[in-house]
Coordinates of C-alpha atoms in Angstrom, one line a residue:
Chain A
M86 CA -41.2 -73.2 -11.7
K87 CA -37.6 -72.8 -10.6
K88 CA -36.8 -74.4 -7.3
V89 CA -33.7 -74.0 -5.1
K90 CA -32.6 -76.2 -2.2
I91 CA -30.7 -74.8 0.8
A92 CA -29.7 -76.8 3.9
G93 CA -29.3 -75.3 7.4
C94 CA -26.0 -76.8 8.5
S95 CA -25.2 -75.0 11.8
A96 CA -27.1 -73.6 14.7
G97 CA -24.3 -71.8 16.5
W98 CA -21.0 -72.4 18.1
P99 CA -20.3 -75.1 18.9
D100 CA -22.5 -77.5 17.0
M101 CA -22.3 -81.1 15.6
M102 CA -20.4 -81.2 12.4
D103 CA -21.6 -84.4 10.9
P104 CA -25.2 -83.2 9.9
A105 CA -23.4 -80.8 7.5
I106 CA -21.1 -83.5 6.1
E107 CA -24.1 -85.8 5.6
V108 CA -26.0 -83.1 3.7
A109 CA -22.9 -82.5 1.5
E110 CA -22.4 -86.1 0.8
K111 CA -26.0 -87.4 0.4
S112 CA -28.3 -84.5 -0.6
D113 CA -28.6 -82.5 -3.8
A114 CA -28.9 -79.2 -1.9
K115 CA -27.3 -76.5 -4.0
Y116 CA -26.5 -74.3 -0.9
L117 CA -25.2 -75.1 2.5
A118 CA -25.7 -72.3 5.0
F119 CA -23.8 -72.0 8.3
D120 CA -24.8 -69.8 11.2
H121 CA -22.1 -69.9 13.8
L122 CA -22.9 -66.7 15.8
A123 CA -25.0 -65.8 18.8
E124 CA -25.4 -62.4 20.5
L125 CA -22.5 -62.9 22.8
T126 CA -20.2 -64.8 20.4
M127 CA -19.2 -61.7 18.5
A128 CA -18.1 -59.8 21.6
I129 CA -15.9 -62.8 22.6
L130 CA -14.4 -63.0 19.1
E131 CA -13.6 -59.3 19.2
R132 CA -11.8 -59.7 22.5
Q133 CA -9.8 -62.7 21.0
K134 CA -8.8 -60.6 18.0
A135 CA -7.7 -57.7 20.2
K136 CA -5.3 -60.1 22.0
R137 CA -4.2 -61.9 18.9
P138 CA -4.7 -60.3 15.4
D139 CA -4.8 -63.7 13.7
R140 CA -7.8 -64.9 15.8
G141 CA -11.3 -63.7 16.2
Y142 CA -13.1 -66.2 13.8
I143 CA -14.8 -69.4 14.6
P144 CA -12.0 -72.0 14.7
D145 CA -14.3 -74.9 14.0
V146 CA -14.6 -73.8 10.4
I147 CA -11.2 -75.3 9.6
P148 CA -11.9 -78.9 10.6
L149 CA -15.3 -78.5 9.0
M150 CA -13.9 -77.2 5.7
K151 CA -11.3 -80.0 5.8
K152 CA -14.1 -82.5 5.5
L153 CA -16.3 -80.4 3.1
L154 CA -13.8 -79.2 0.5
P155 CA -13.0 -82.7 -0.8
I156 CA -16.8 -83.3 -1.2
W157 CA -17.2 -79.8 -2.8
K158 CA -14.6 -80.9 -5.4
E159 CA -17.0 -83.6 -6.7
K160 CA -20.4 -81.8 -6.1
R161 CA -19.7 -78.1 -6.4
F162 CA -22.4 -76.9 -4.0
K163 CA -22.2 -73.3 -2.7
M164 CA -21.5 -72.4 1.0
I165 CA -22.6 -69.3 2.9
S166 CA -21.1 -68.7 6.4
N167 CA -20.7 -66.1 9.1
A168 CA -17.8 -68.0 10.7
G169 CA -15.6 -65.0 9.9
G170 CA -16.9 -63.5 13.2
A171 CA -14.6 -60.5 14.1
N172 CA -12.0 -61.5 11.5
P173 CA -13.4 -62.7 8.1
E174 CA -10.2 -61.8 6.2
Q175 CA -8.1 -64.1 8.5
C176 CA -10.7 -66.8 8.3
A177 CA -10.7 -66.7 4.5
E178 CA -6.9 -66.8 4.6
E179 CA -6.9 -70.0 6.6
I180 CA -9.4 -71.6 4.4
I181 CA -7.4 -70.7 1.3
K182 CA -4.3 -72.2 2.9
L183 CA -6.3 -75.4 3.7
A184 CA -7.7 -75.6 0.2
K185 CA -4.2 -75.3 -1.3
N186 CA -3.0 -78.2 1.0
L187 CA -5.9 -80.3 -0.2
G188 CA -5.1 -79.6 -3.8
I189 CA -8.4 -77.7 -4.5
I190 CA -8.1 -75.4 -7.5
G191 CA -10.6 -72.8 -8.8
F192 CA -12.4 -72.4 -5.4
R193 CA -13.7 -68.8 -5.2
I194 CA -14.3 -67.1 -1.9
G195 CA -16.3 -63.9 -1.4
I196 CA -15.2 -62.1 1.8
I197 CA -17.6 -59.6 3.3
T198 CA -16.4 -57.0 5.8
G199 CA -17.6 -53.8 7.3
D200 CA -20.0 -55.1 9.9
D201 CA -17.8 -54.4 12.9
L202 CA -17.3 -50.7 13.7
P203 CA -14.2 -49.4 15.4
I204 CA -15.1 -47.6 18.6
E205 CA -13.7 -44.4 17.1
R206 CA -16.4 -44.6 14.4
V207 CA -19.1 -45.0 17.1
K208 CA -17.8 -41.7 18.6
E209 CA -17.8 -40.0 15.2
L210 CA -21.4 -41.0 14.7
R211 CA -22.4 -39.6 18.0
A212 CA -20.6 -36.4 17.1
K213 CA -22.9 -36.3 14.0
G214 CA -25.9 -36.4 16.4
I215 CA -26.9 -40.0 16.0
K216 CA -28.3 -41.5 19.3
F217 CA -28.1 -45.1 20.3
R218 CA -31.2 -45.8 22.4
N219 CA -31.0 -49.1 24.3
L220 CA -33.7 -51.4 22.9
D221 CA -33.9 -53.4 26.2
T222 CA -34.0 -50.6 28.7
G223 CA -35.1 -47.5 26.7
E224 CA -32.0 -45.5 27.9
P225 CA -31.7 -42.7 25.3
D226 CA -28.0 -42.9 24.5
I227 CA -24.7 -44.6 25.4
D228 CA -23.2 -41.8 27.6
R229 CA -23.0 -44.1 30.7
V230 CA -21.0 -46.8 28.9
I231 CA -19.0 -44.8 26.3
N232 CA -15.7 -45.3 28.0
D233 CA -16.2 -49.0 28.6
L234 CA -17.0 -50.0 25.0
V235 CA -14.9 -52.9 23.6
A236 CA -16.8 -53.9 20.5
A237 CA -19.5 -52.7 18.1
Y238 CA -21.1 -54.7 15.3
V239 CA -24.0 -54.4 13.0
Y240 CA -26.3 -57.2 11.9
I241 CA -25.9 -56.9 8.1
G242 CA -28.2 -58.2 5.4
A243 CA -27.8 -60.2 2.2
D244 CA -26.8 -57.4 -0.2
R245 CA -23.2 -58.5 -0.5
I246 CA -24.0 -62.2 -0.5
I247 CA -26.1 -61.7 -3.6
E248 CA -23.2 -59.7 -5.2
A249 CA -20.7 -62.4 -4.2
L250 CA -22.8 -65.2 -5.7
D251 CA -23.2 -63.1 -8.9
Q252 CA -19.4 -63.0 -9.1
G253 CA -19.2 -66.7 -8.9
A254 CA -18.4 -67.3 -5.2
D255 CA -18.3 -70.9 -4.1
L256 CA -18.0 -69.8 -0.5
V257 CA -19.2 -66.6 0.9
I258 CA -17.7 -65.8 4.3
G259 CA -18.5 -62.8 6.5
G260 CA -18.8 -61.6 10.1
R261 CA -22.0 -60.6 11.7
I262 CA -24.2 -61.4 8.7
S263 CA -27.7 -62.0 10.1
D264 CA -28.5 -65.7 10.5
N265 CA -31.5 -65.1 8.4
S266 CA -29.6 -63.5 5.5
L267 CA -27.4 -66.5 5.0
F268 CA -30.6 -68.1 3.5
V269 CA -32.5 -65.2 2.1
G270 CA -29.4 -64.1 0.1
P271 CA -29.0 -67.2 -2.1
W272 CA -32.8 -67.4 -2.7
M273 CA -32.9 -63.7 -3.7
Y274 CA -29.9 -64.3 -6.0
E275 CA -31.3 -67.4 -7.6
F276 CA -34.8 -66.0 -8.2
G277 CA -33.6 -62.5 -9.2
W278 CA -35.6 -60.9 -6.4
K279 CA -34.8 -57.2 -5.7
Y280 CA -35.4 -55.0 -2.7
E281 CA -38.5 -53.6 -4.4
D282 CA -42.3 -53.5 -4.0
A283 CA -42.9 -56.4 -6.3
Y284 CA -40.9 -58.8 -4.1
W285 CA -41.7 -58.1 -0.4
D286 CA -44.3 -60.8 -0.2
R287 CA -41.8 -63.4 -1.4
I288 CA -38.8 -62.0 0.5
G289 CA -41.1 -62.1 3.6
A290 CA -41.8 -65.8 2.9
A291 CA -38.0 -66.4 2.6
V292 CA -37.4 -64.5 5.9
C293 CA -40.0 -66.6 7.7
T294 CA -38.7 -69.8 6.2
A295 CA -35.0 -68.9 6.9
H296 CA -36.0 -68.6 10.5
L297 CA -36.9 -72.3 10.4
L298 CA -33.5 -73.2 9.0
E299 CA -31.0 -70.9 10.8
C300 CA -30.9 -73.1 13.9
G301 CA -30.0 -76.2 12.0
T302 CA -31.2 -79.4 13.6
W303 CA -33.4 -77.5 16.0
S304 CA -36.3 -77.7 13.5
C305 CA -35.6 -81.4 13.0
G306 CA -36.5 -82.4 16.5
T307 CA -33.4 -81.4 18.6
C308 CA -34.2 -79.4 21.8
S309 CA -37.8 -80.4 21.2
N310 CA -41.1 -80.7 23.1
F311 CA -41.3 -84.1 21.3
W312 CA -37.9 -85.3 22.5
E313 CA -39.3 -88.6 23.7
E314 CA -40.5 -89.6 20.2
V315 CA -37.6 -88.1 18.2
P316 CA -35.6 -91.0 16.8
E317 CA -31.8 -91.0 17.2
P318 CA -31.2 -87.3 17.8
W319 CA -27.4 -88.0 18.1
H320 CA -27.2 -88.1 14.4
S321 CA -30.0 -85.7 13.6
G322 CA -30.4 -84.6 10.1
A323 CA -30.1 -80.9 9.1
P324 CA -33.1 -79.3 7.6
I325 CA -33.2 -79.1 3.8
C326 CA -35.6 -76.6 2.2
E327 CA -36.6 -76.5 -1.4
M328 CA -38.2 -73.1 -2.2
G329 CA -40.0 -72.2 -5.4
E330 CA -40.1 -68.8 -7.0
D331 CA -43.5 -68.2 -5.4
G332 CA -41.9 -68.4 -1.9
N333 CA -43.6 -71.6 -1.0
S334 CA -41.4 -74.5 0.1
I335 CA -41.0 -78.0 1.3
I336 CA -38.7 -78.9 4.2
T337 CA -37.1 -82.4 4.6
K338 CA -33.9 -83.9 5.9
V339 CA -31.4 -86.5 4.5
E340 CA -33.0 -90.0 4.2
G341 CA -31.8 -92.3 7.0
S342 CA -30.6 -89.5 9.3
G343 CA -31.9 -89.2 12.9
G344 CA -34.3 -86.5 14.1
L345 CA -37.9 -85.6 13.1
V346 CA -39.3 -83.1 10.6
R347 CA -43.0 -82.5 11.3
A348 CA -45.3 -79.5 11.2
D349 CA -45.1 -79.6 15.0
T350 CA -41.3 -79.5 15.1
L351 CA -41.2 -76.6 12.7
K352 CA -44.0 -74.8 14.5
E353 CA -42.1 -74.9 17.8
H354 CA -39.2 -73.2 16.0
L355 CA -41.4 -70.7 14.2
V356 CA -42.5 -69.3 17.6
Y357 CA -38.9 -69.1 18.8
E358 CA -37.4 -65.6 19.4
V359 CA -39.7 -63.9 16.9
H360 CA -41.4 -61.4 19.2
D361 CA -44.1 -59.6 17.2
P362 CA -45.2 -62.4 14.8
E363 CA -46.6 -60.1 12.2
N364 CA -43.4 -58.0 12.1
Y365 CA -40.4 -60.3 12.3
I366 CA -37.8 -57.6 11.6
M367 CA -34.8 -58.8 9.6
P368 CA -32.3 -56.7 7.5
D369 CA -33.7 -58.0 4.2
G370 CA -37.4 -57.6 4.9
I371 CA -40.1 -57.8 7.6
G372 CA -41.6 -61.2 7.7
D373 CA -45.2 -62.0 8.8
T374 CA -45.1 -65.5 10.4
T375 CA -48.9 -65.4 10.8
A376 CA -49.3 -65.4 7.0
I377 CA -47.9 -68.9 6.4
K378 CA -49.2 -72.4 6.8
L379 CA -47.4 -75.6 7.8
E380 CA -48.7 -79.0 6.6
D381 CA -47.4 -82.5 7.0
I382 CA -47.3 -84.0 3.5
G383 CA -45.3 -87.2 4.2
P384 CA -42.9 -88.7 6.7
N385 CA -40.3 -86.0 7.5
K386 CA -41.8 -83.8 4.9
V387 CA -43.6 -80.5 5.6
R388 CA -45.0 -78.0 3.1
I389 CA -44.9 -74.3 3.9
S390 CA -47.3 -72.1 1.9
K391 CA -49.0 -68.8 1.8
L392 CA -52.1 -68.6 4.0
G393 CA -54.9 -66.6 2.4
N394 CA -54.2 -63.3 0.8
K395 CA -52.2 -61.7 3.5
P396 CA -48.7 -60.5 2.3
R397 CA -45.9 -62.5 3.9
G398 CA -43.6 -59.5 4.0
K399 CA -43.1 -55.8 4.2
P400 CA -40.2 -53.5 3.0
R401 CA -36.9 -53.9 4.8
P402 CA -36.3 -51.4 7.6
S403 CA -34.2 -48.3 7.2
T404 CA -32.1 -49.1 10.3
L405 CA -30.0 -52.2 11.1
K406 CA -29.6 -53.9 14.5
F407 CA -26.5 -52.6 16.1
C408 CA -24.9 -54.2 19.2
L409 CA -22.4 -52.5 21.4
A410 CA -20.5 -54.6 23.9
Y411 CA -19.0 -52.9 27.0
L412 CA -17.2 -54.0 30.1
D413 CA -19.5 -54.3 33.1
G414 CA -17.6 -55.7 36.1
Y415 CA -17.2 -59.3 37.1
I416 CA -19.3 -62.4 37.9
S417 CA -18.1 -65.2 40.1
E418 CA -19.9 -68.5 40.6
Y419 CA -19.6 -71.4 42.9
I420 CA -21.5 -74.6 43.1
M421 CA -21.5 -77.2 45.8
I422 CA -23.7 -80.2 46.4
V423 CA -25.4 -80.9 49.7
P424 CA -26.6 -84.4 50.5
G425 CA -29.8 -85.6 52.2
P426 CA -31.3 -86.1 54.7
K427 CA -32.7 -82.6 55.0
A428 CA -30.8 -81.4 51.9
Y429 CA -33.2 -78.4 51.5
D430 CA -32.7 -77.2 55.1
M431 CA -29.0 -77.7 54.7
A432 CA -29.0 -75.6 51.5
K433 CA -30.9 -72.8 53.2
R434 CA -28.4 -72.9 56.1
C435 CA -25.6 -72.5 53.6
E436 CA -27.3 -69.5 52.0
E437 CA -27.7 -67.8 55.4
F438 CA -24.0 -68.6 56.1
F439 CA -23.0 -66.9 52.8
Y440 CA -24.9 -63.7 53.5
K441 CA -23.6 -63.5 57.1
R442 CA -20.1 -63.9 55.8
L443 CA -20.5 -61.1 53.3
E444 CA -21.6 -58.9 56.2
I445 CA -18.6 -59.9 58.3
V446 CA -16.0 -59.2 55.6
G447 CA -17.8 -56.0 54.6
L448 CA -18.4 -57.0 51.0
K449 CA -21.2 -55.3 49.1
P450 CA -21.7 -57.0 45.7
V451 CA -23.7 -55.3 42.9
E452 CA -26.0 -58.3 42.8
T453 CA -26.2 -61.8 44.2
L454 CA -28.3 -64.9 43.5
V455 CA -28.3 -68.1 45.5
S456 CA -30.3 -70.9 43.9
F457 CA -30.8 -74.6 44.6
I458 CA -30.1 -76.8 41.6
G459 CA -32.8 -79.5 41.7
Y460 CA -35.4 -77.1 43.0
N461 CA -35.4 -73.4 41.8
A462 CA -32.2 -72.8 39.6
L463 CA -34.3 -72.8 36.4
F464 CA -37.7 -72.0 37.9
G465 CA -36.8 -69.1 40.2
P466 CA -39.8 -67.6 42.0
T467 CA -42.2 -69.8 40.0
A468 CA -41.0 -72.9 41.7
P469 CA -43.8 -74.2 44.1
P470 CA -42.9 -74.7 47.8
I471 CA -40.8 -77.8 48.2
D472 CA -43.0 -80.7 49.4
Y473 CA -40.6 -83.6 49.0
S474 CA -37.2 -84.6 50.3
P475 CA -34.6 -84.5 47.5
N476 CA -31.6 -87.0 47.7
E477 CA -29.3 -84.1 47.1
L478 CA -29.3 -80.4 46.0
G479 CA -26.8 -78.2 44.2
V480 CA -26.3 -74.9 45.9
R481 CA -25.2 -72.3 43.4
F482 CA -23.9 -68.9 44.3
A483 CA -23.6 -66.2 41.7
I484 CA -22.2 -62.8 42.5
K485 CA -21.7 -59.7 40.5
T486 CA -19.1 -57.2 41.6
R487 CA -17.3 -54.2 40.2
T488 CA -13.7 -55.5 40.6
L489 CA -12.0 -58.8 40.1
E490 CA -10.7 -58.7 43.7
E491 CA -14.3 -58.4 45.0
A492 CA -15.4 -61.2 42.8
R493 CA -12.7 -63.5 44.2
E494 CA -13.5 -62.5 47.8
A495 CA -17.2 -63.1 47.3
R496 CA -16.5 -66.5 45.8
L497 CA -14.3 -67.4 48.7
Q498 CA -17.1 -66.6 51.2
A499 CA -19.4 -68.8 49.0
T500 CA -16.9 -71.6 49.2
L501 CA -16.7 -71.3 52.9
S502 CA -20.4 -71.7 53.3
W503 CA -19.6 -75.3 52.9
Y504 CA -18.8 -75.2 56.7
A505 CA -22.5 -74.7 57.4
A506 CA -23.5 -77.8 55.6
G507 CA -23.5 -81.2 57.2
V508 CA -21.1 -84.0 56.6
G509 CA -20.8 -85.2 53.0
T510 CA -21.0 -81.9 51.1
A511 CA -19.1 -81.9 47.8
F512 CA -17.7 -78.8 46.2
G513 CA -17.1 -78.0 42.5
A514 CA -14.5 -75.8 40.7
P515 CA -14.9 -72.1 41.2
S516 CA -14.4 -69.4 38.6
E517 CA -14.6 -65.7 38.0
R518 CA -15.3 -64.0 34.7
E519 CA -15.3 -60.6 33.1
V520 CA -18.7 -59.4 32.1
L521 CA -19.2 -58.2 28.6
A522 CA -22.6 -56.5 28.6
L523 CA -24.5 -55.8 25.4
W524 CA -26.3 -52.6 24.4
P525 CA -28.7 -53.5 21.6
T526 CA -29.6 -50.5 19.5
L527 CA -30.3 -49.4 15.9
I528 CA -28.1 -47.7 13.3
P529 CA -29.1 -46.1 10.0
R530 CA -28.3 -48.5 7.1
E531 CA -26.4 -45.9 5.2
E532 CA -23.8 -45.5 8.0
V533 CA -22.7 -49.1 7.5
P534 CA -20.8 -49.4 4.3
T535 CA -19.8 -53.0 3.7
K536 CA -17.2 -54.4 1.4
L537 CA -16.9 -57.4 -0.8
E538 CA -13.5 -58.9 -1.8
M539 CA -13.3 -61.9 -4.2
R540 CA -10.4 -64.3 -3.9
E541 CA -9.6 -67.5 -5.8
V542 CA -7.6 -70.5 -4.8
K543 CA -5.1 -71.0 -7.7
Chain B
M268 CA -64.9 -75.7 36.3
K269 CA -61.6 -77.4 37.2
K270 CA -57.9 -76.4 36.8
V271 CA -55.2 -77.8 34.6
R272 CA -51.6 -76.8 34.2
L273 CA -50.3 -75.4 30.9
R274 CA -47.7 -78.2 30.8
D275 CA -50.5 -80.7 30.2
I276 CA -52.2 -78.9 27.4
C277 CA -49.5 -77.0 25.6
W278 CA -46.0 -77.2 24.0
Y279 CA -43.6 -74.4 24.5
R280 CA -40.2 -73.1 23.5
S281 CA -38.5 -70.0 25.0
G282 CA -35.5 -67.9 23.9
D283 CA -33.8 -64.6 24.4
K284 CA -32.8 -61.3 22.8
G285 CA -30.8 -59.2 25.2
D286 CA -32.9 -58.9 28.4
I287 CA -36.1 -59.9 26.6
S288 CA -37.4 -63.4 27.1
N289 CA -39.9 -64.8 24.7
I290 CA -42.1 -67.9 25.1
G291 CA -43.9 -69.5 22.2
L292 CA -46.8 -71.3 23.9
M293 CA -48.5 -73.7 21.5
A294 CA -51.9 -75.2 22.2
K295 CA -52.3 -78.9 21.5
N296 CA -55.7 -78.2 19.8
E297 CA -58.1 -75.5 18.7
K298 CA -60.2 -75.7 21.9
I299 CA -57.2 -75.3 24.1
Y300 CA -56.1 -72.4 22.0
Q301 CA -59.3 -70.5 22.7
I302 CA -58.8 -71.3 26.5
I303 CA -55.2 -70.0 26.6
K304 CA -56.0 -67.0 24.4
R305 CA -58.6 -65.9 26.9
Q306 CA -56.8 -66.9 30.1
V307 CA -53.1 -66.4 29.6
T308 CA -53.0 -62.6 30.0
P309 CA -50.0 -60.3 30.4
E310 CA -51.1 -59.6 34.1
K311 CA -51.2 -63.3 34.9
V312 CA -47.9 -64.1 33.3
K313 CA -46.2 -61.2 35.1
A314 CA -47.7 -62.3 38.4
H315 CA -46.5 -65.9 37.8
F316 CA -42.9 -64.9 37.3
K317 CA -42.9 -62.5 40.3
D318 CA -39.6 -60.6 40.4
W319 CA -38.0 -62.5 37.6
V320 CA -40.0 -60.4 35.1
K321 CA -39.5 -56.7 35.9
G322 CA -40.8 -55.1 32.7
E323 CA -43.8 -55.2 30.5
V324 CA -45.4 -58.4 29.1
I325 CA -46.9 -58.4 25.6
I326 CA -48.8 -61.3 24.2
Y327 CA -49.4 -61.8 20.4
P328 CA -51.9 -64.4 19.2
M329 CA -50.9 -66.6 16.3
D330 CA -54.1 -68.1 15.0
N331 CA -52.3 -69.9 12.2
L332 CA -50.2 -71.9 14.7
L333 CA -52.7 -72.0 17.6
A334 CA -50.0 -70.3 19.5
L335 CA -49.3 -67.3 21.7
E336 CA -46.0 -65.4 21.4
I337 CA -45.3 -64.1 24.9
V338 CA -42.7 -61.3 25.0
M339 CA -41.4 -60.3 28.5
Y340 CA -39.2 -57.3 29.0
Q341 CA -36.4 -57.0 31.6
A342 CA -37.0 -60.7 32.2
L343 CA -33.5 -62.3 32.1
G344 CA -31.7 -60.6 35.0
G345 CA -30.0 -58.2 32.5
G346 CA -29.6 -60.5 29.6
A347 CA -27.4 -63.6 28.8
T348 CA -24.0 -61.9 29.3
K349 CA -25.0 -60.1 32.6
T350 CA -27.4 -62.3 34.4
L351 CA -26.6 -64.3 37.5
R352 CA -29.1 -67.0 36.6
I353 CA -27.7 -70.4 35.5
D354 CA -30.2 -70.5 32.6
Q355 CA -28.5 -67.5 31.0
T356 CA -30.7 -67.5 27.9
G357 CA -34.0 -68.4 29.6
K358 CA -34.4 -71.6 27.7
A359 CA -36.5 -72.9 30.7
M360 CA -38.7 -69.9 31.0
G361 CA -41.3 -71.8 28.9
N362 CA -41.1 -74.7 31.3
A363 CA -41.5 -72.3 34.3
L364 CA -44.6 -70.8 32.7
A365 CA -46.0 -74.3 32.0
W366 CA -46.7 -74.7 35.8
M367 CA -49.3 -72.0 35.5
E368 CA -52.9 -73.1 35.9
V369 CA -55.9 -72.3 33.7
E370 CA -59.6 -73.1 34.2
V371 CA -61.3 -75.7 32.0
P372 CA -64.9 -77.1 32.0
D373 CA -65.5 -80.2 34.2
D374 CA -65.8 -82.4 31.2
F375 CA -62.5 -81.3 29.7
V376 CA -60.2 -84.2 28.7
V377 CA -56.5 -83.6 28.7
P378 CA -55.1 -84.6 25.3
K379 CA -52.4 -87.2 25.0

């Protein structure tokens, strides 16, 4: 049976670079896949590109490629990446420049575009009668935010990745290609799977398995429940997955790397951000994470196989996830640290001071949150009443306002609440930031024509 | 019957999608799975988080992993880019849930 190895070499931006280099140097993985994007990242990159047309991609890709390309010259693995962000063309341009400087010849790049929609196009689609219901809040359409839109991008699938590989790409680079598709694409290409009835079970298996790989070292014991027993996480291995044509696979990592691959460490990732486990909706198919089985079969070696007769996948959805980013006021933050004795009482006094000051200066923020780092900043209202005397507490003020001026003024009042604390209070660096809010919605697949361009370094 | 906290009998990992927080709650063994499957209900989870979870809570059982996938709507103060919380993506929501108590028989032994 044909088997193909793919390594998950990046979890987001930023990430450690050396696990990817180690995979390239020491493993026989045929594909290295790099996910660099998170929900917010695309909006930030769009804003960068608006300011400077030669920006808007993940800059880390350049130092990363500088290390990978010389290894590629010897080993000829394939790379799939969404580092293009809001500007895949420029990203490819920079990589081509780099490759030339390194004396690399015959390196073929497939550039995928069409995932980000100009705001004008969004307006056209509305004129056609398409509505963009907010998946978080249920709001039926984007009327409220239409004038504040700054970016719009679609989570695209593996279609063009498959095409690029078929045309001999050594590197496929795109923008908001779904994390998942960076893996599903090469497997579909290698095994000749099509978006047809005969393949949904196996595509579903690939969708579920890709979910285990798209966060890189996360499934090898980083950010883990088992952190105390994970060896040397500072040089954690990246997950390497060998899948067979039947959709079953084995996950390992590079021999001698840090980290831990165990059914448990994969399981904790399989439950991460999946929502309905029987319907894990991805652009290439709907995976059923309850239809697979994880088994330890050796040290740092886990088998993933089909559980019973339940199909592991269903046909891909007719819509794609579509994210609209819009300007939504400002947030300012301020943190100071109050010392004991009576740190908690002191923190409460500072909180009271802050709200009284807002009243005195007549400021009405959209929203405020005062939390005590060391007590309830992470736990919020679930934190049990404090029954101990902490050495120190961080007091964090977060304020949302409509204007930048209000954000500054609110932060100033937070800063002044230092006066209410006793002797010995330390203050940190304040800041304001513009808020880019996201409007997650769906868009019909046919409204998102993507494009593939092939280039070669000569 | 006696009470134990989820943190002593489960593992957990939480993440975000927009304003939706999800917690994967994994039982350390089959017996514990049956306990959490019965006792960790949407009502209880919502009550535990008080005003930090404003929307609906849906819980999906995953028998193959002895886990519950807990999906909480309007649970991150507006979502990572809008929220005033320091934990913008709700990575500690699992830890917060783990303080919740469930009832176990008197002879129940907390696994290592």
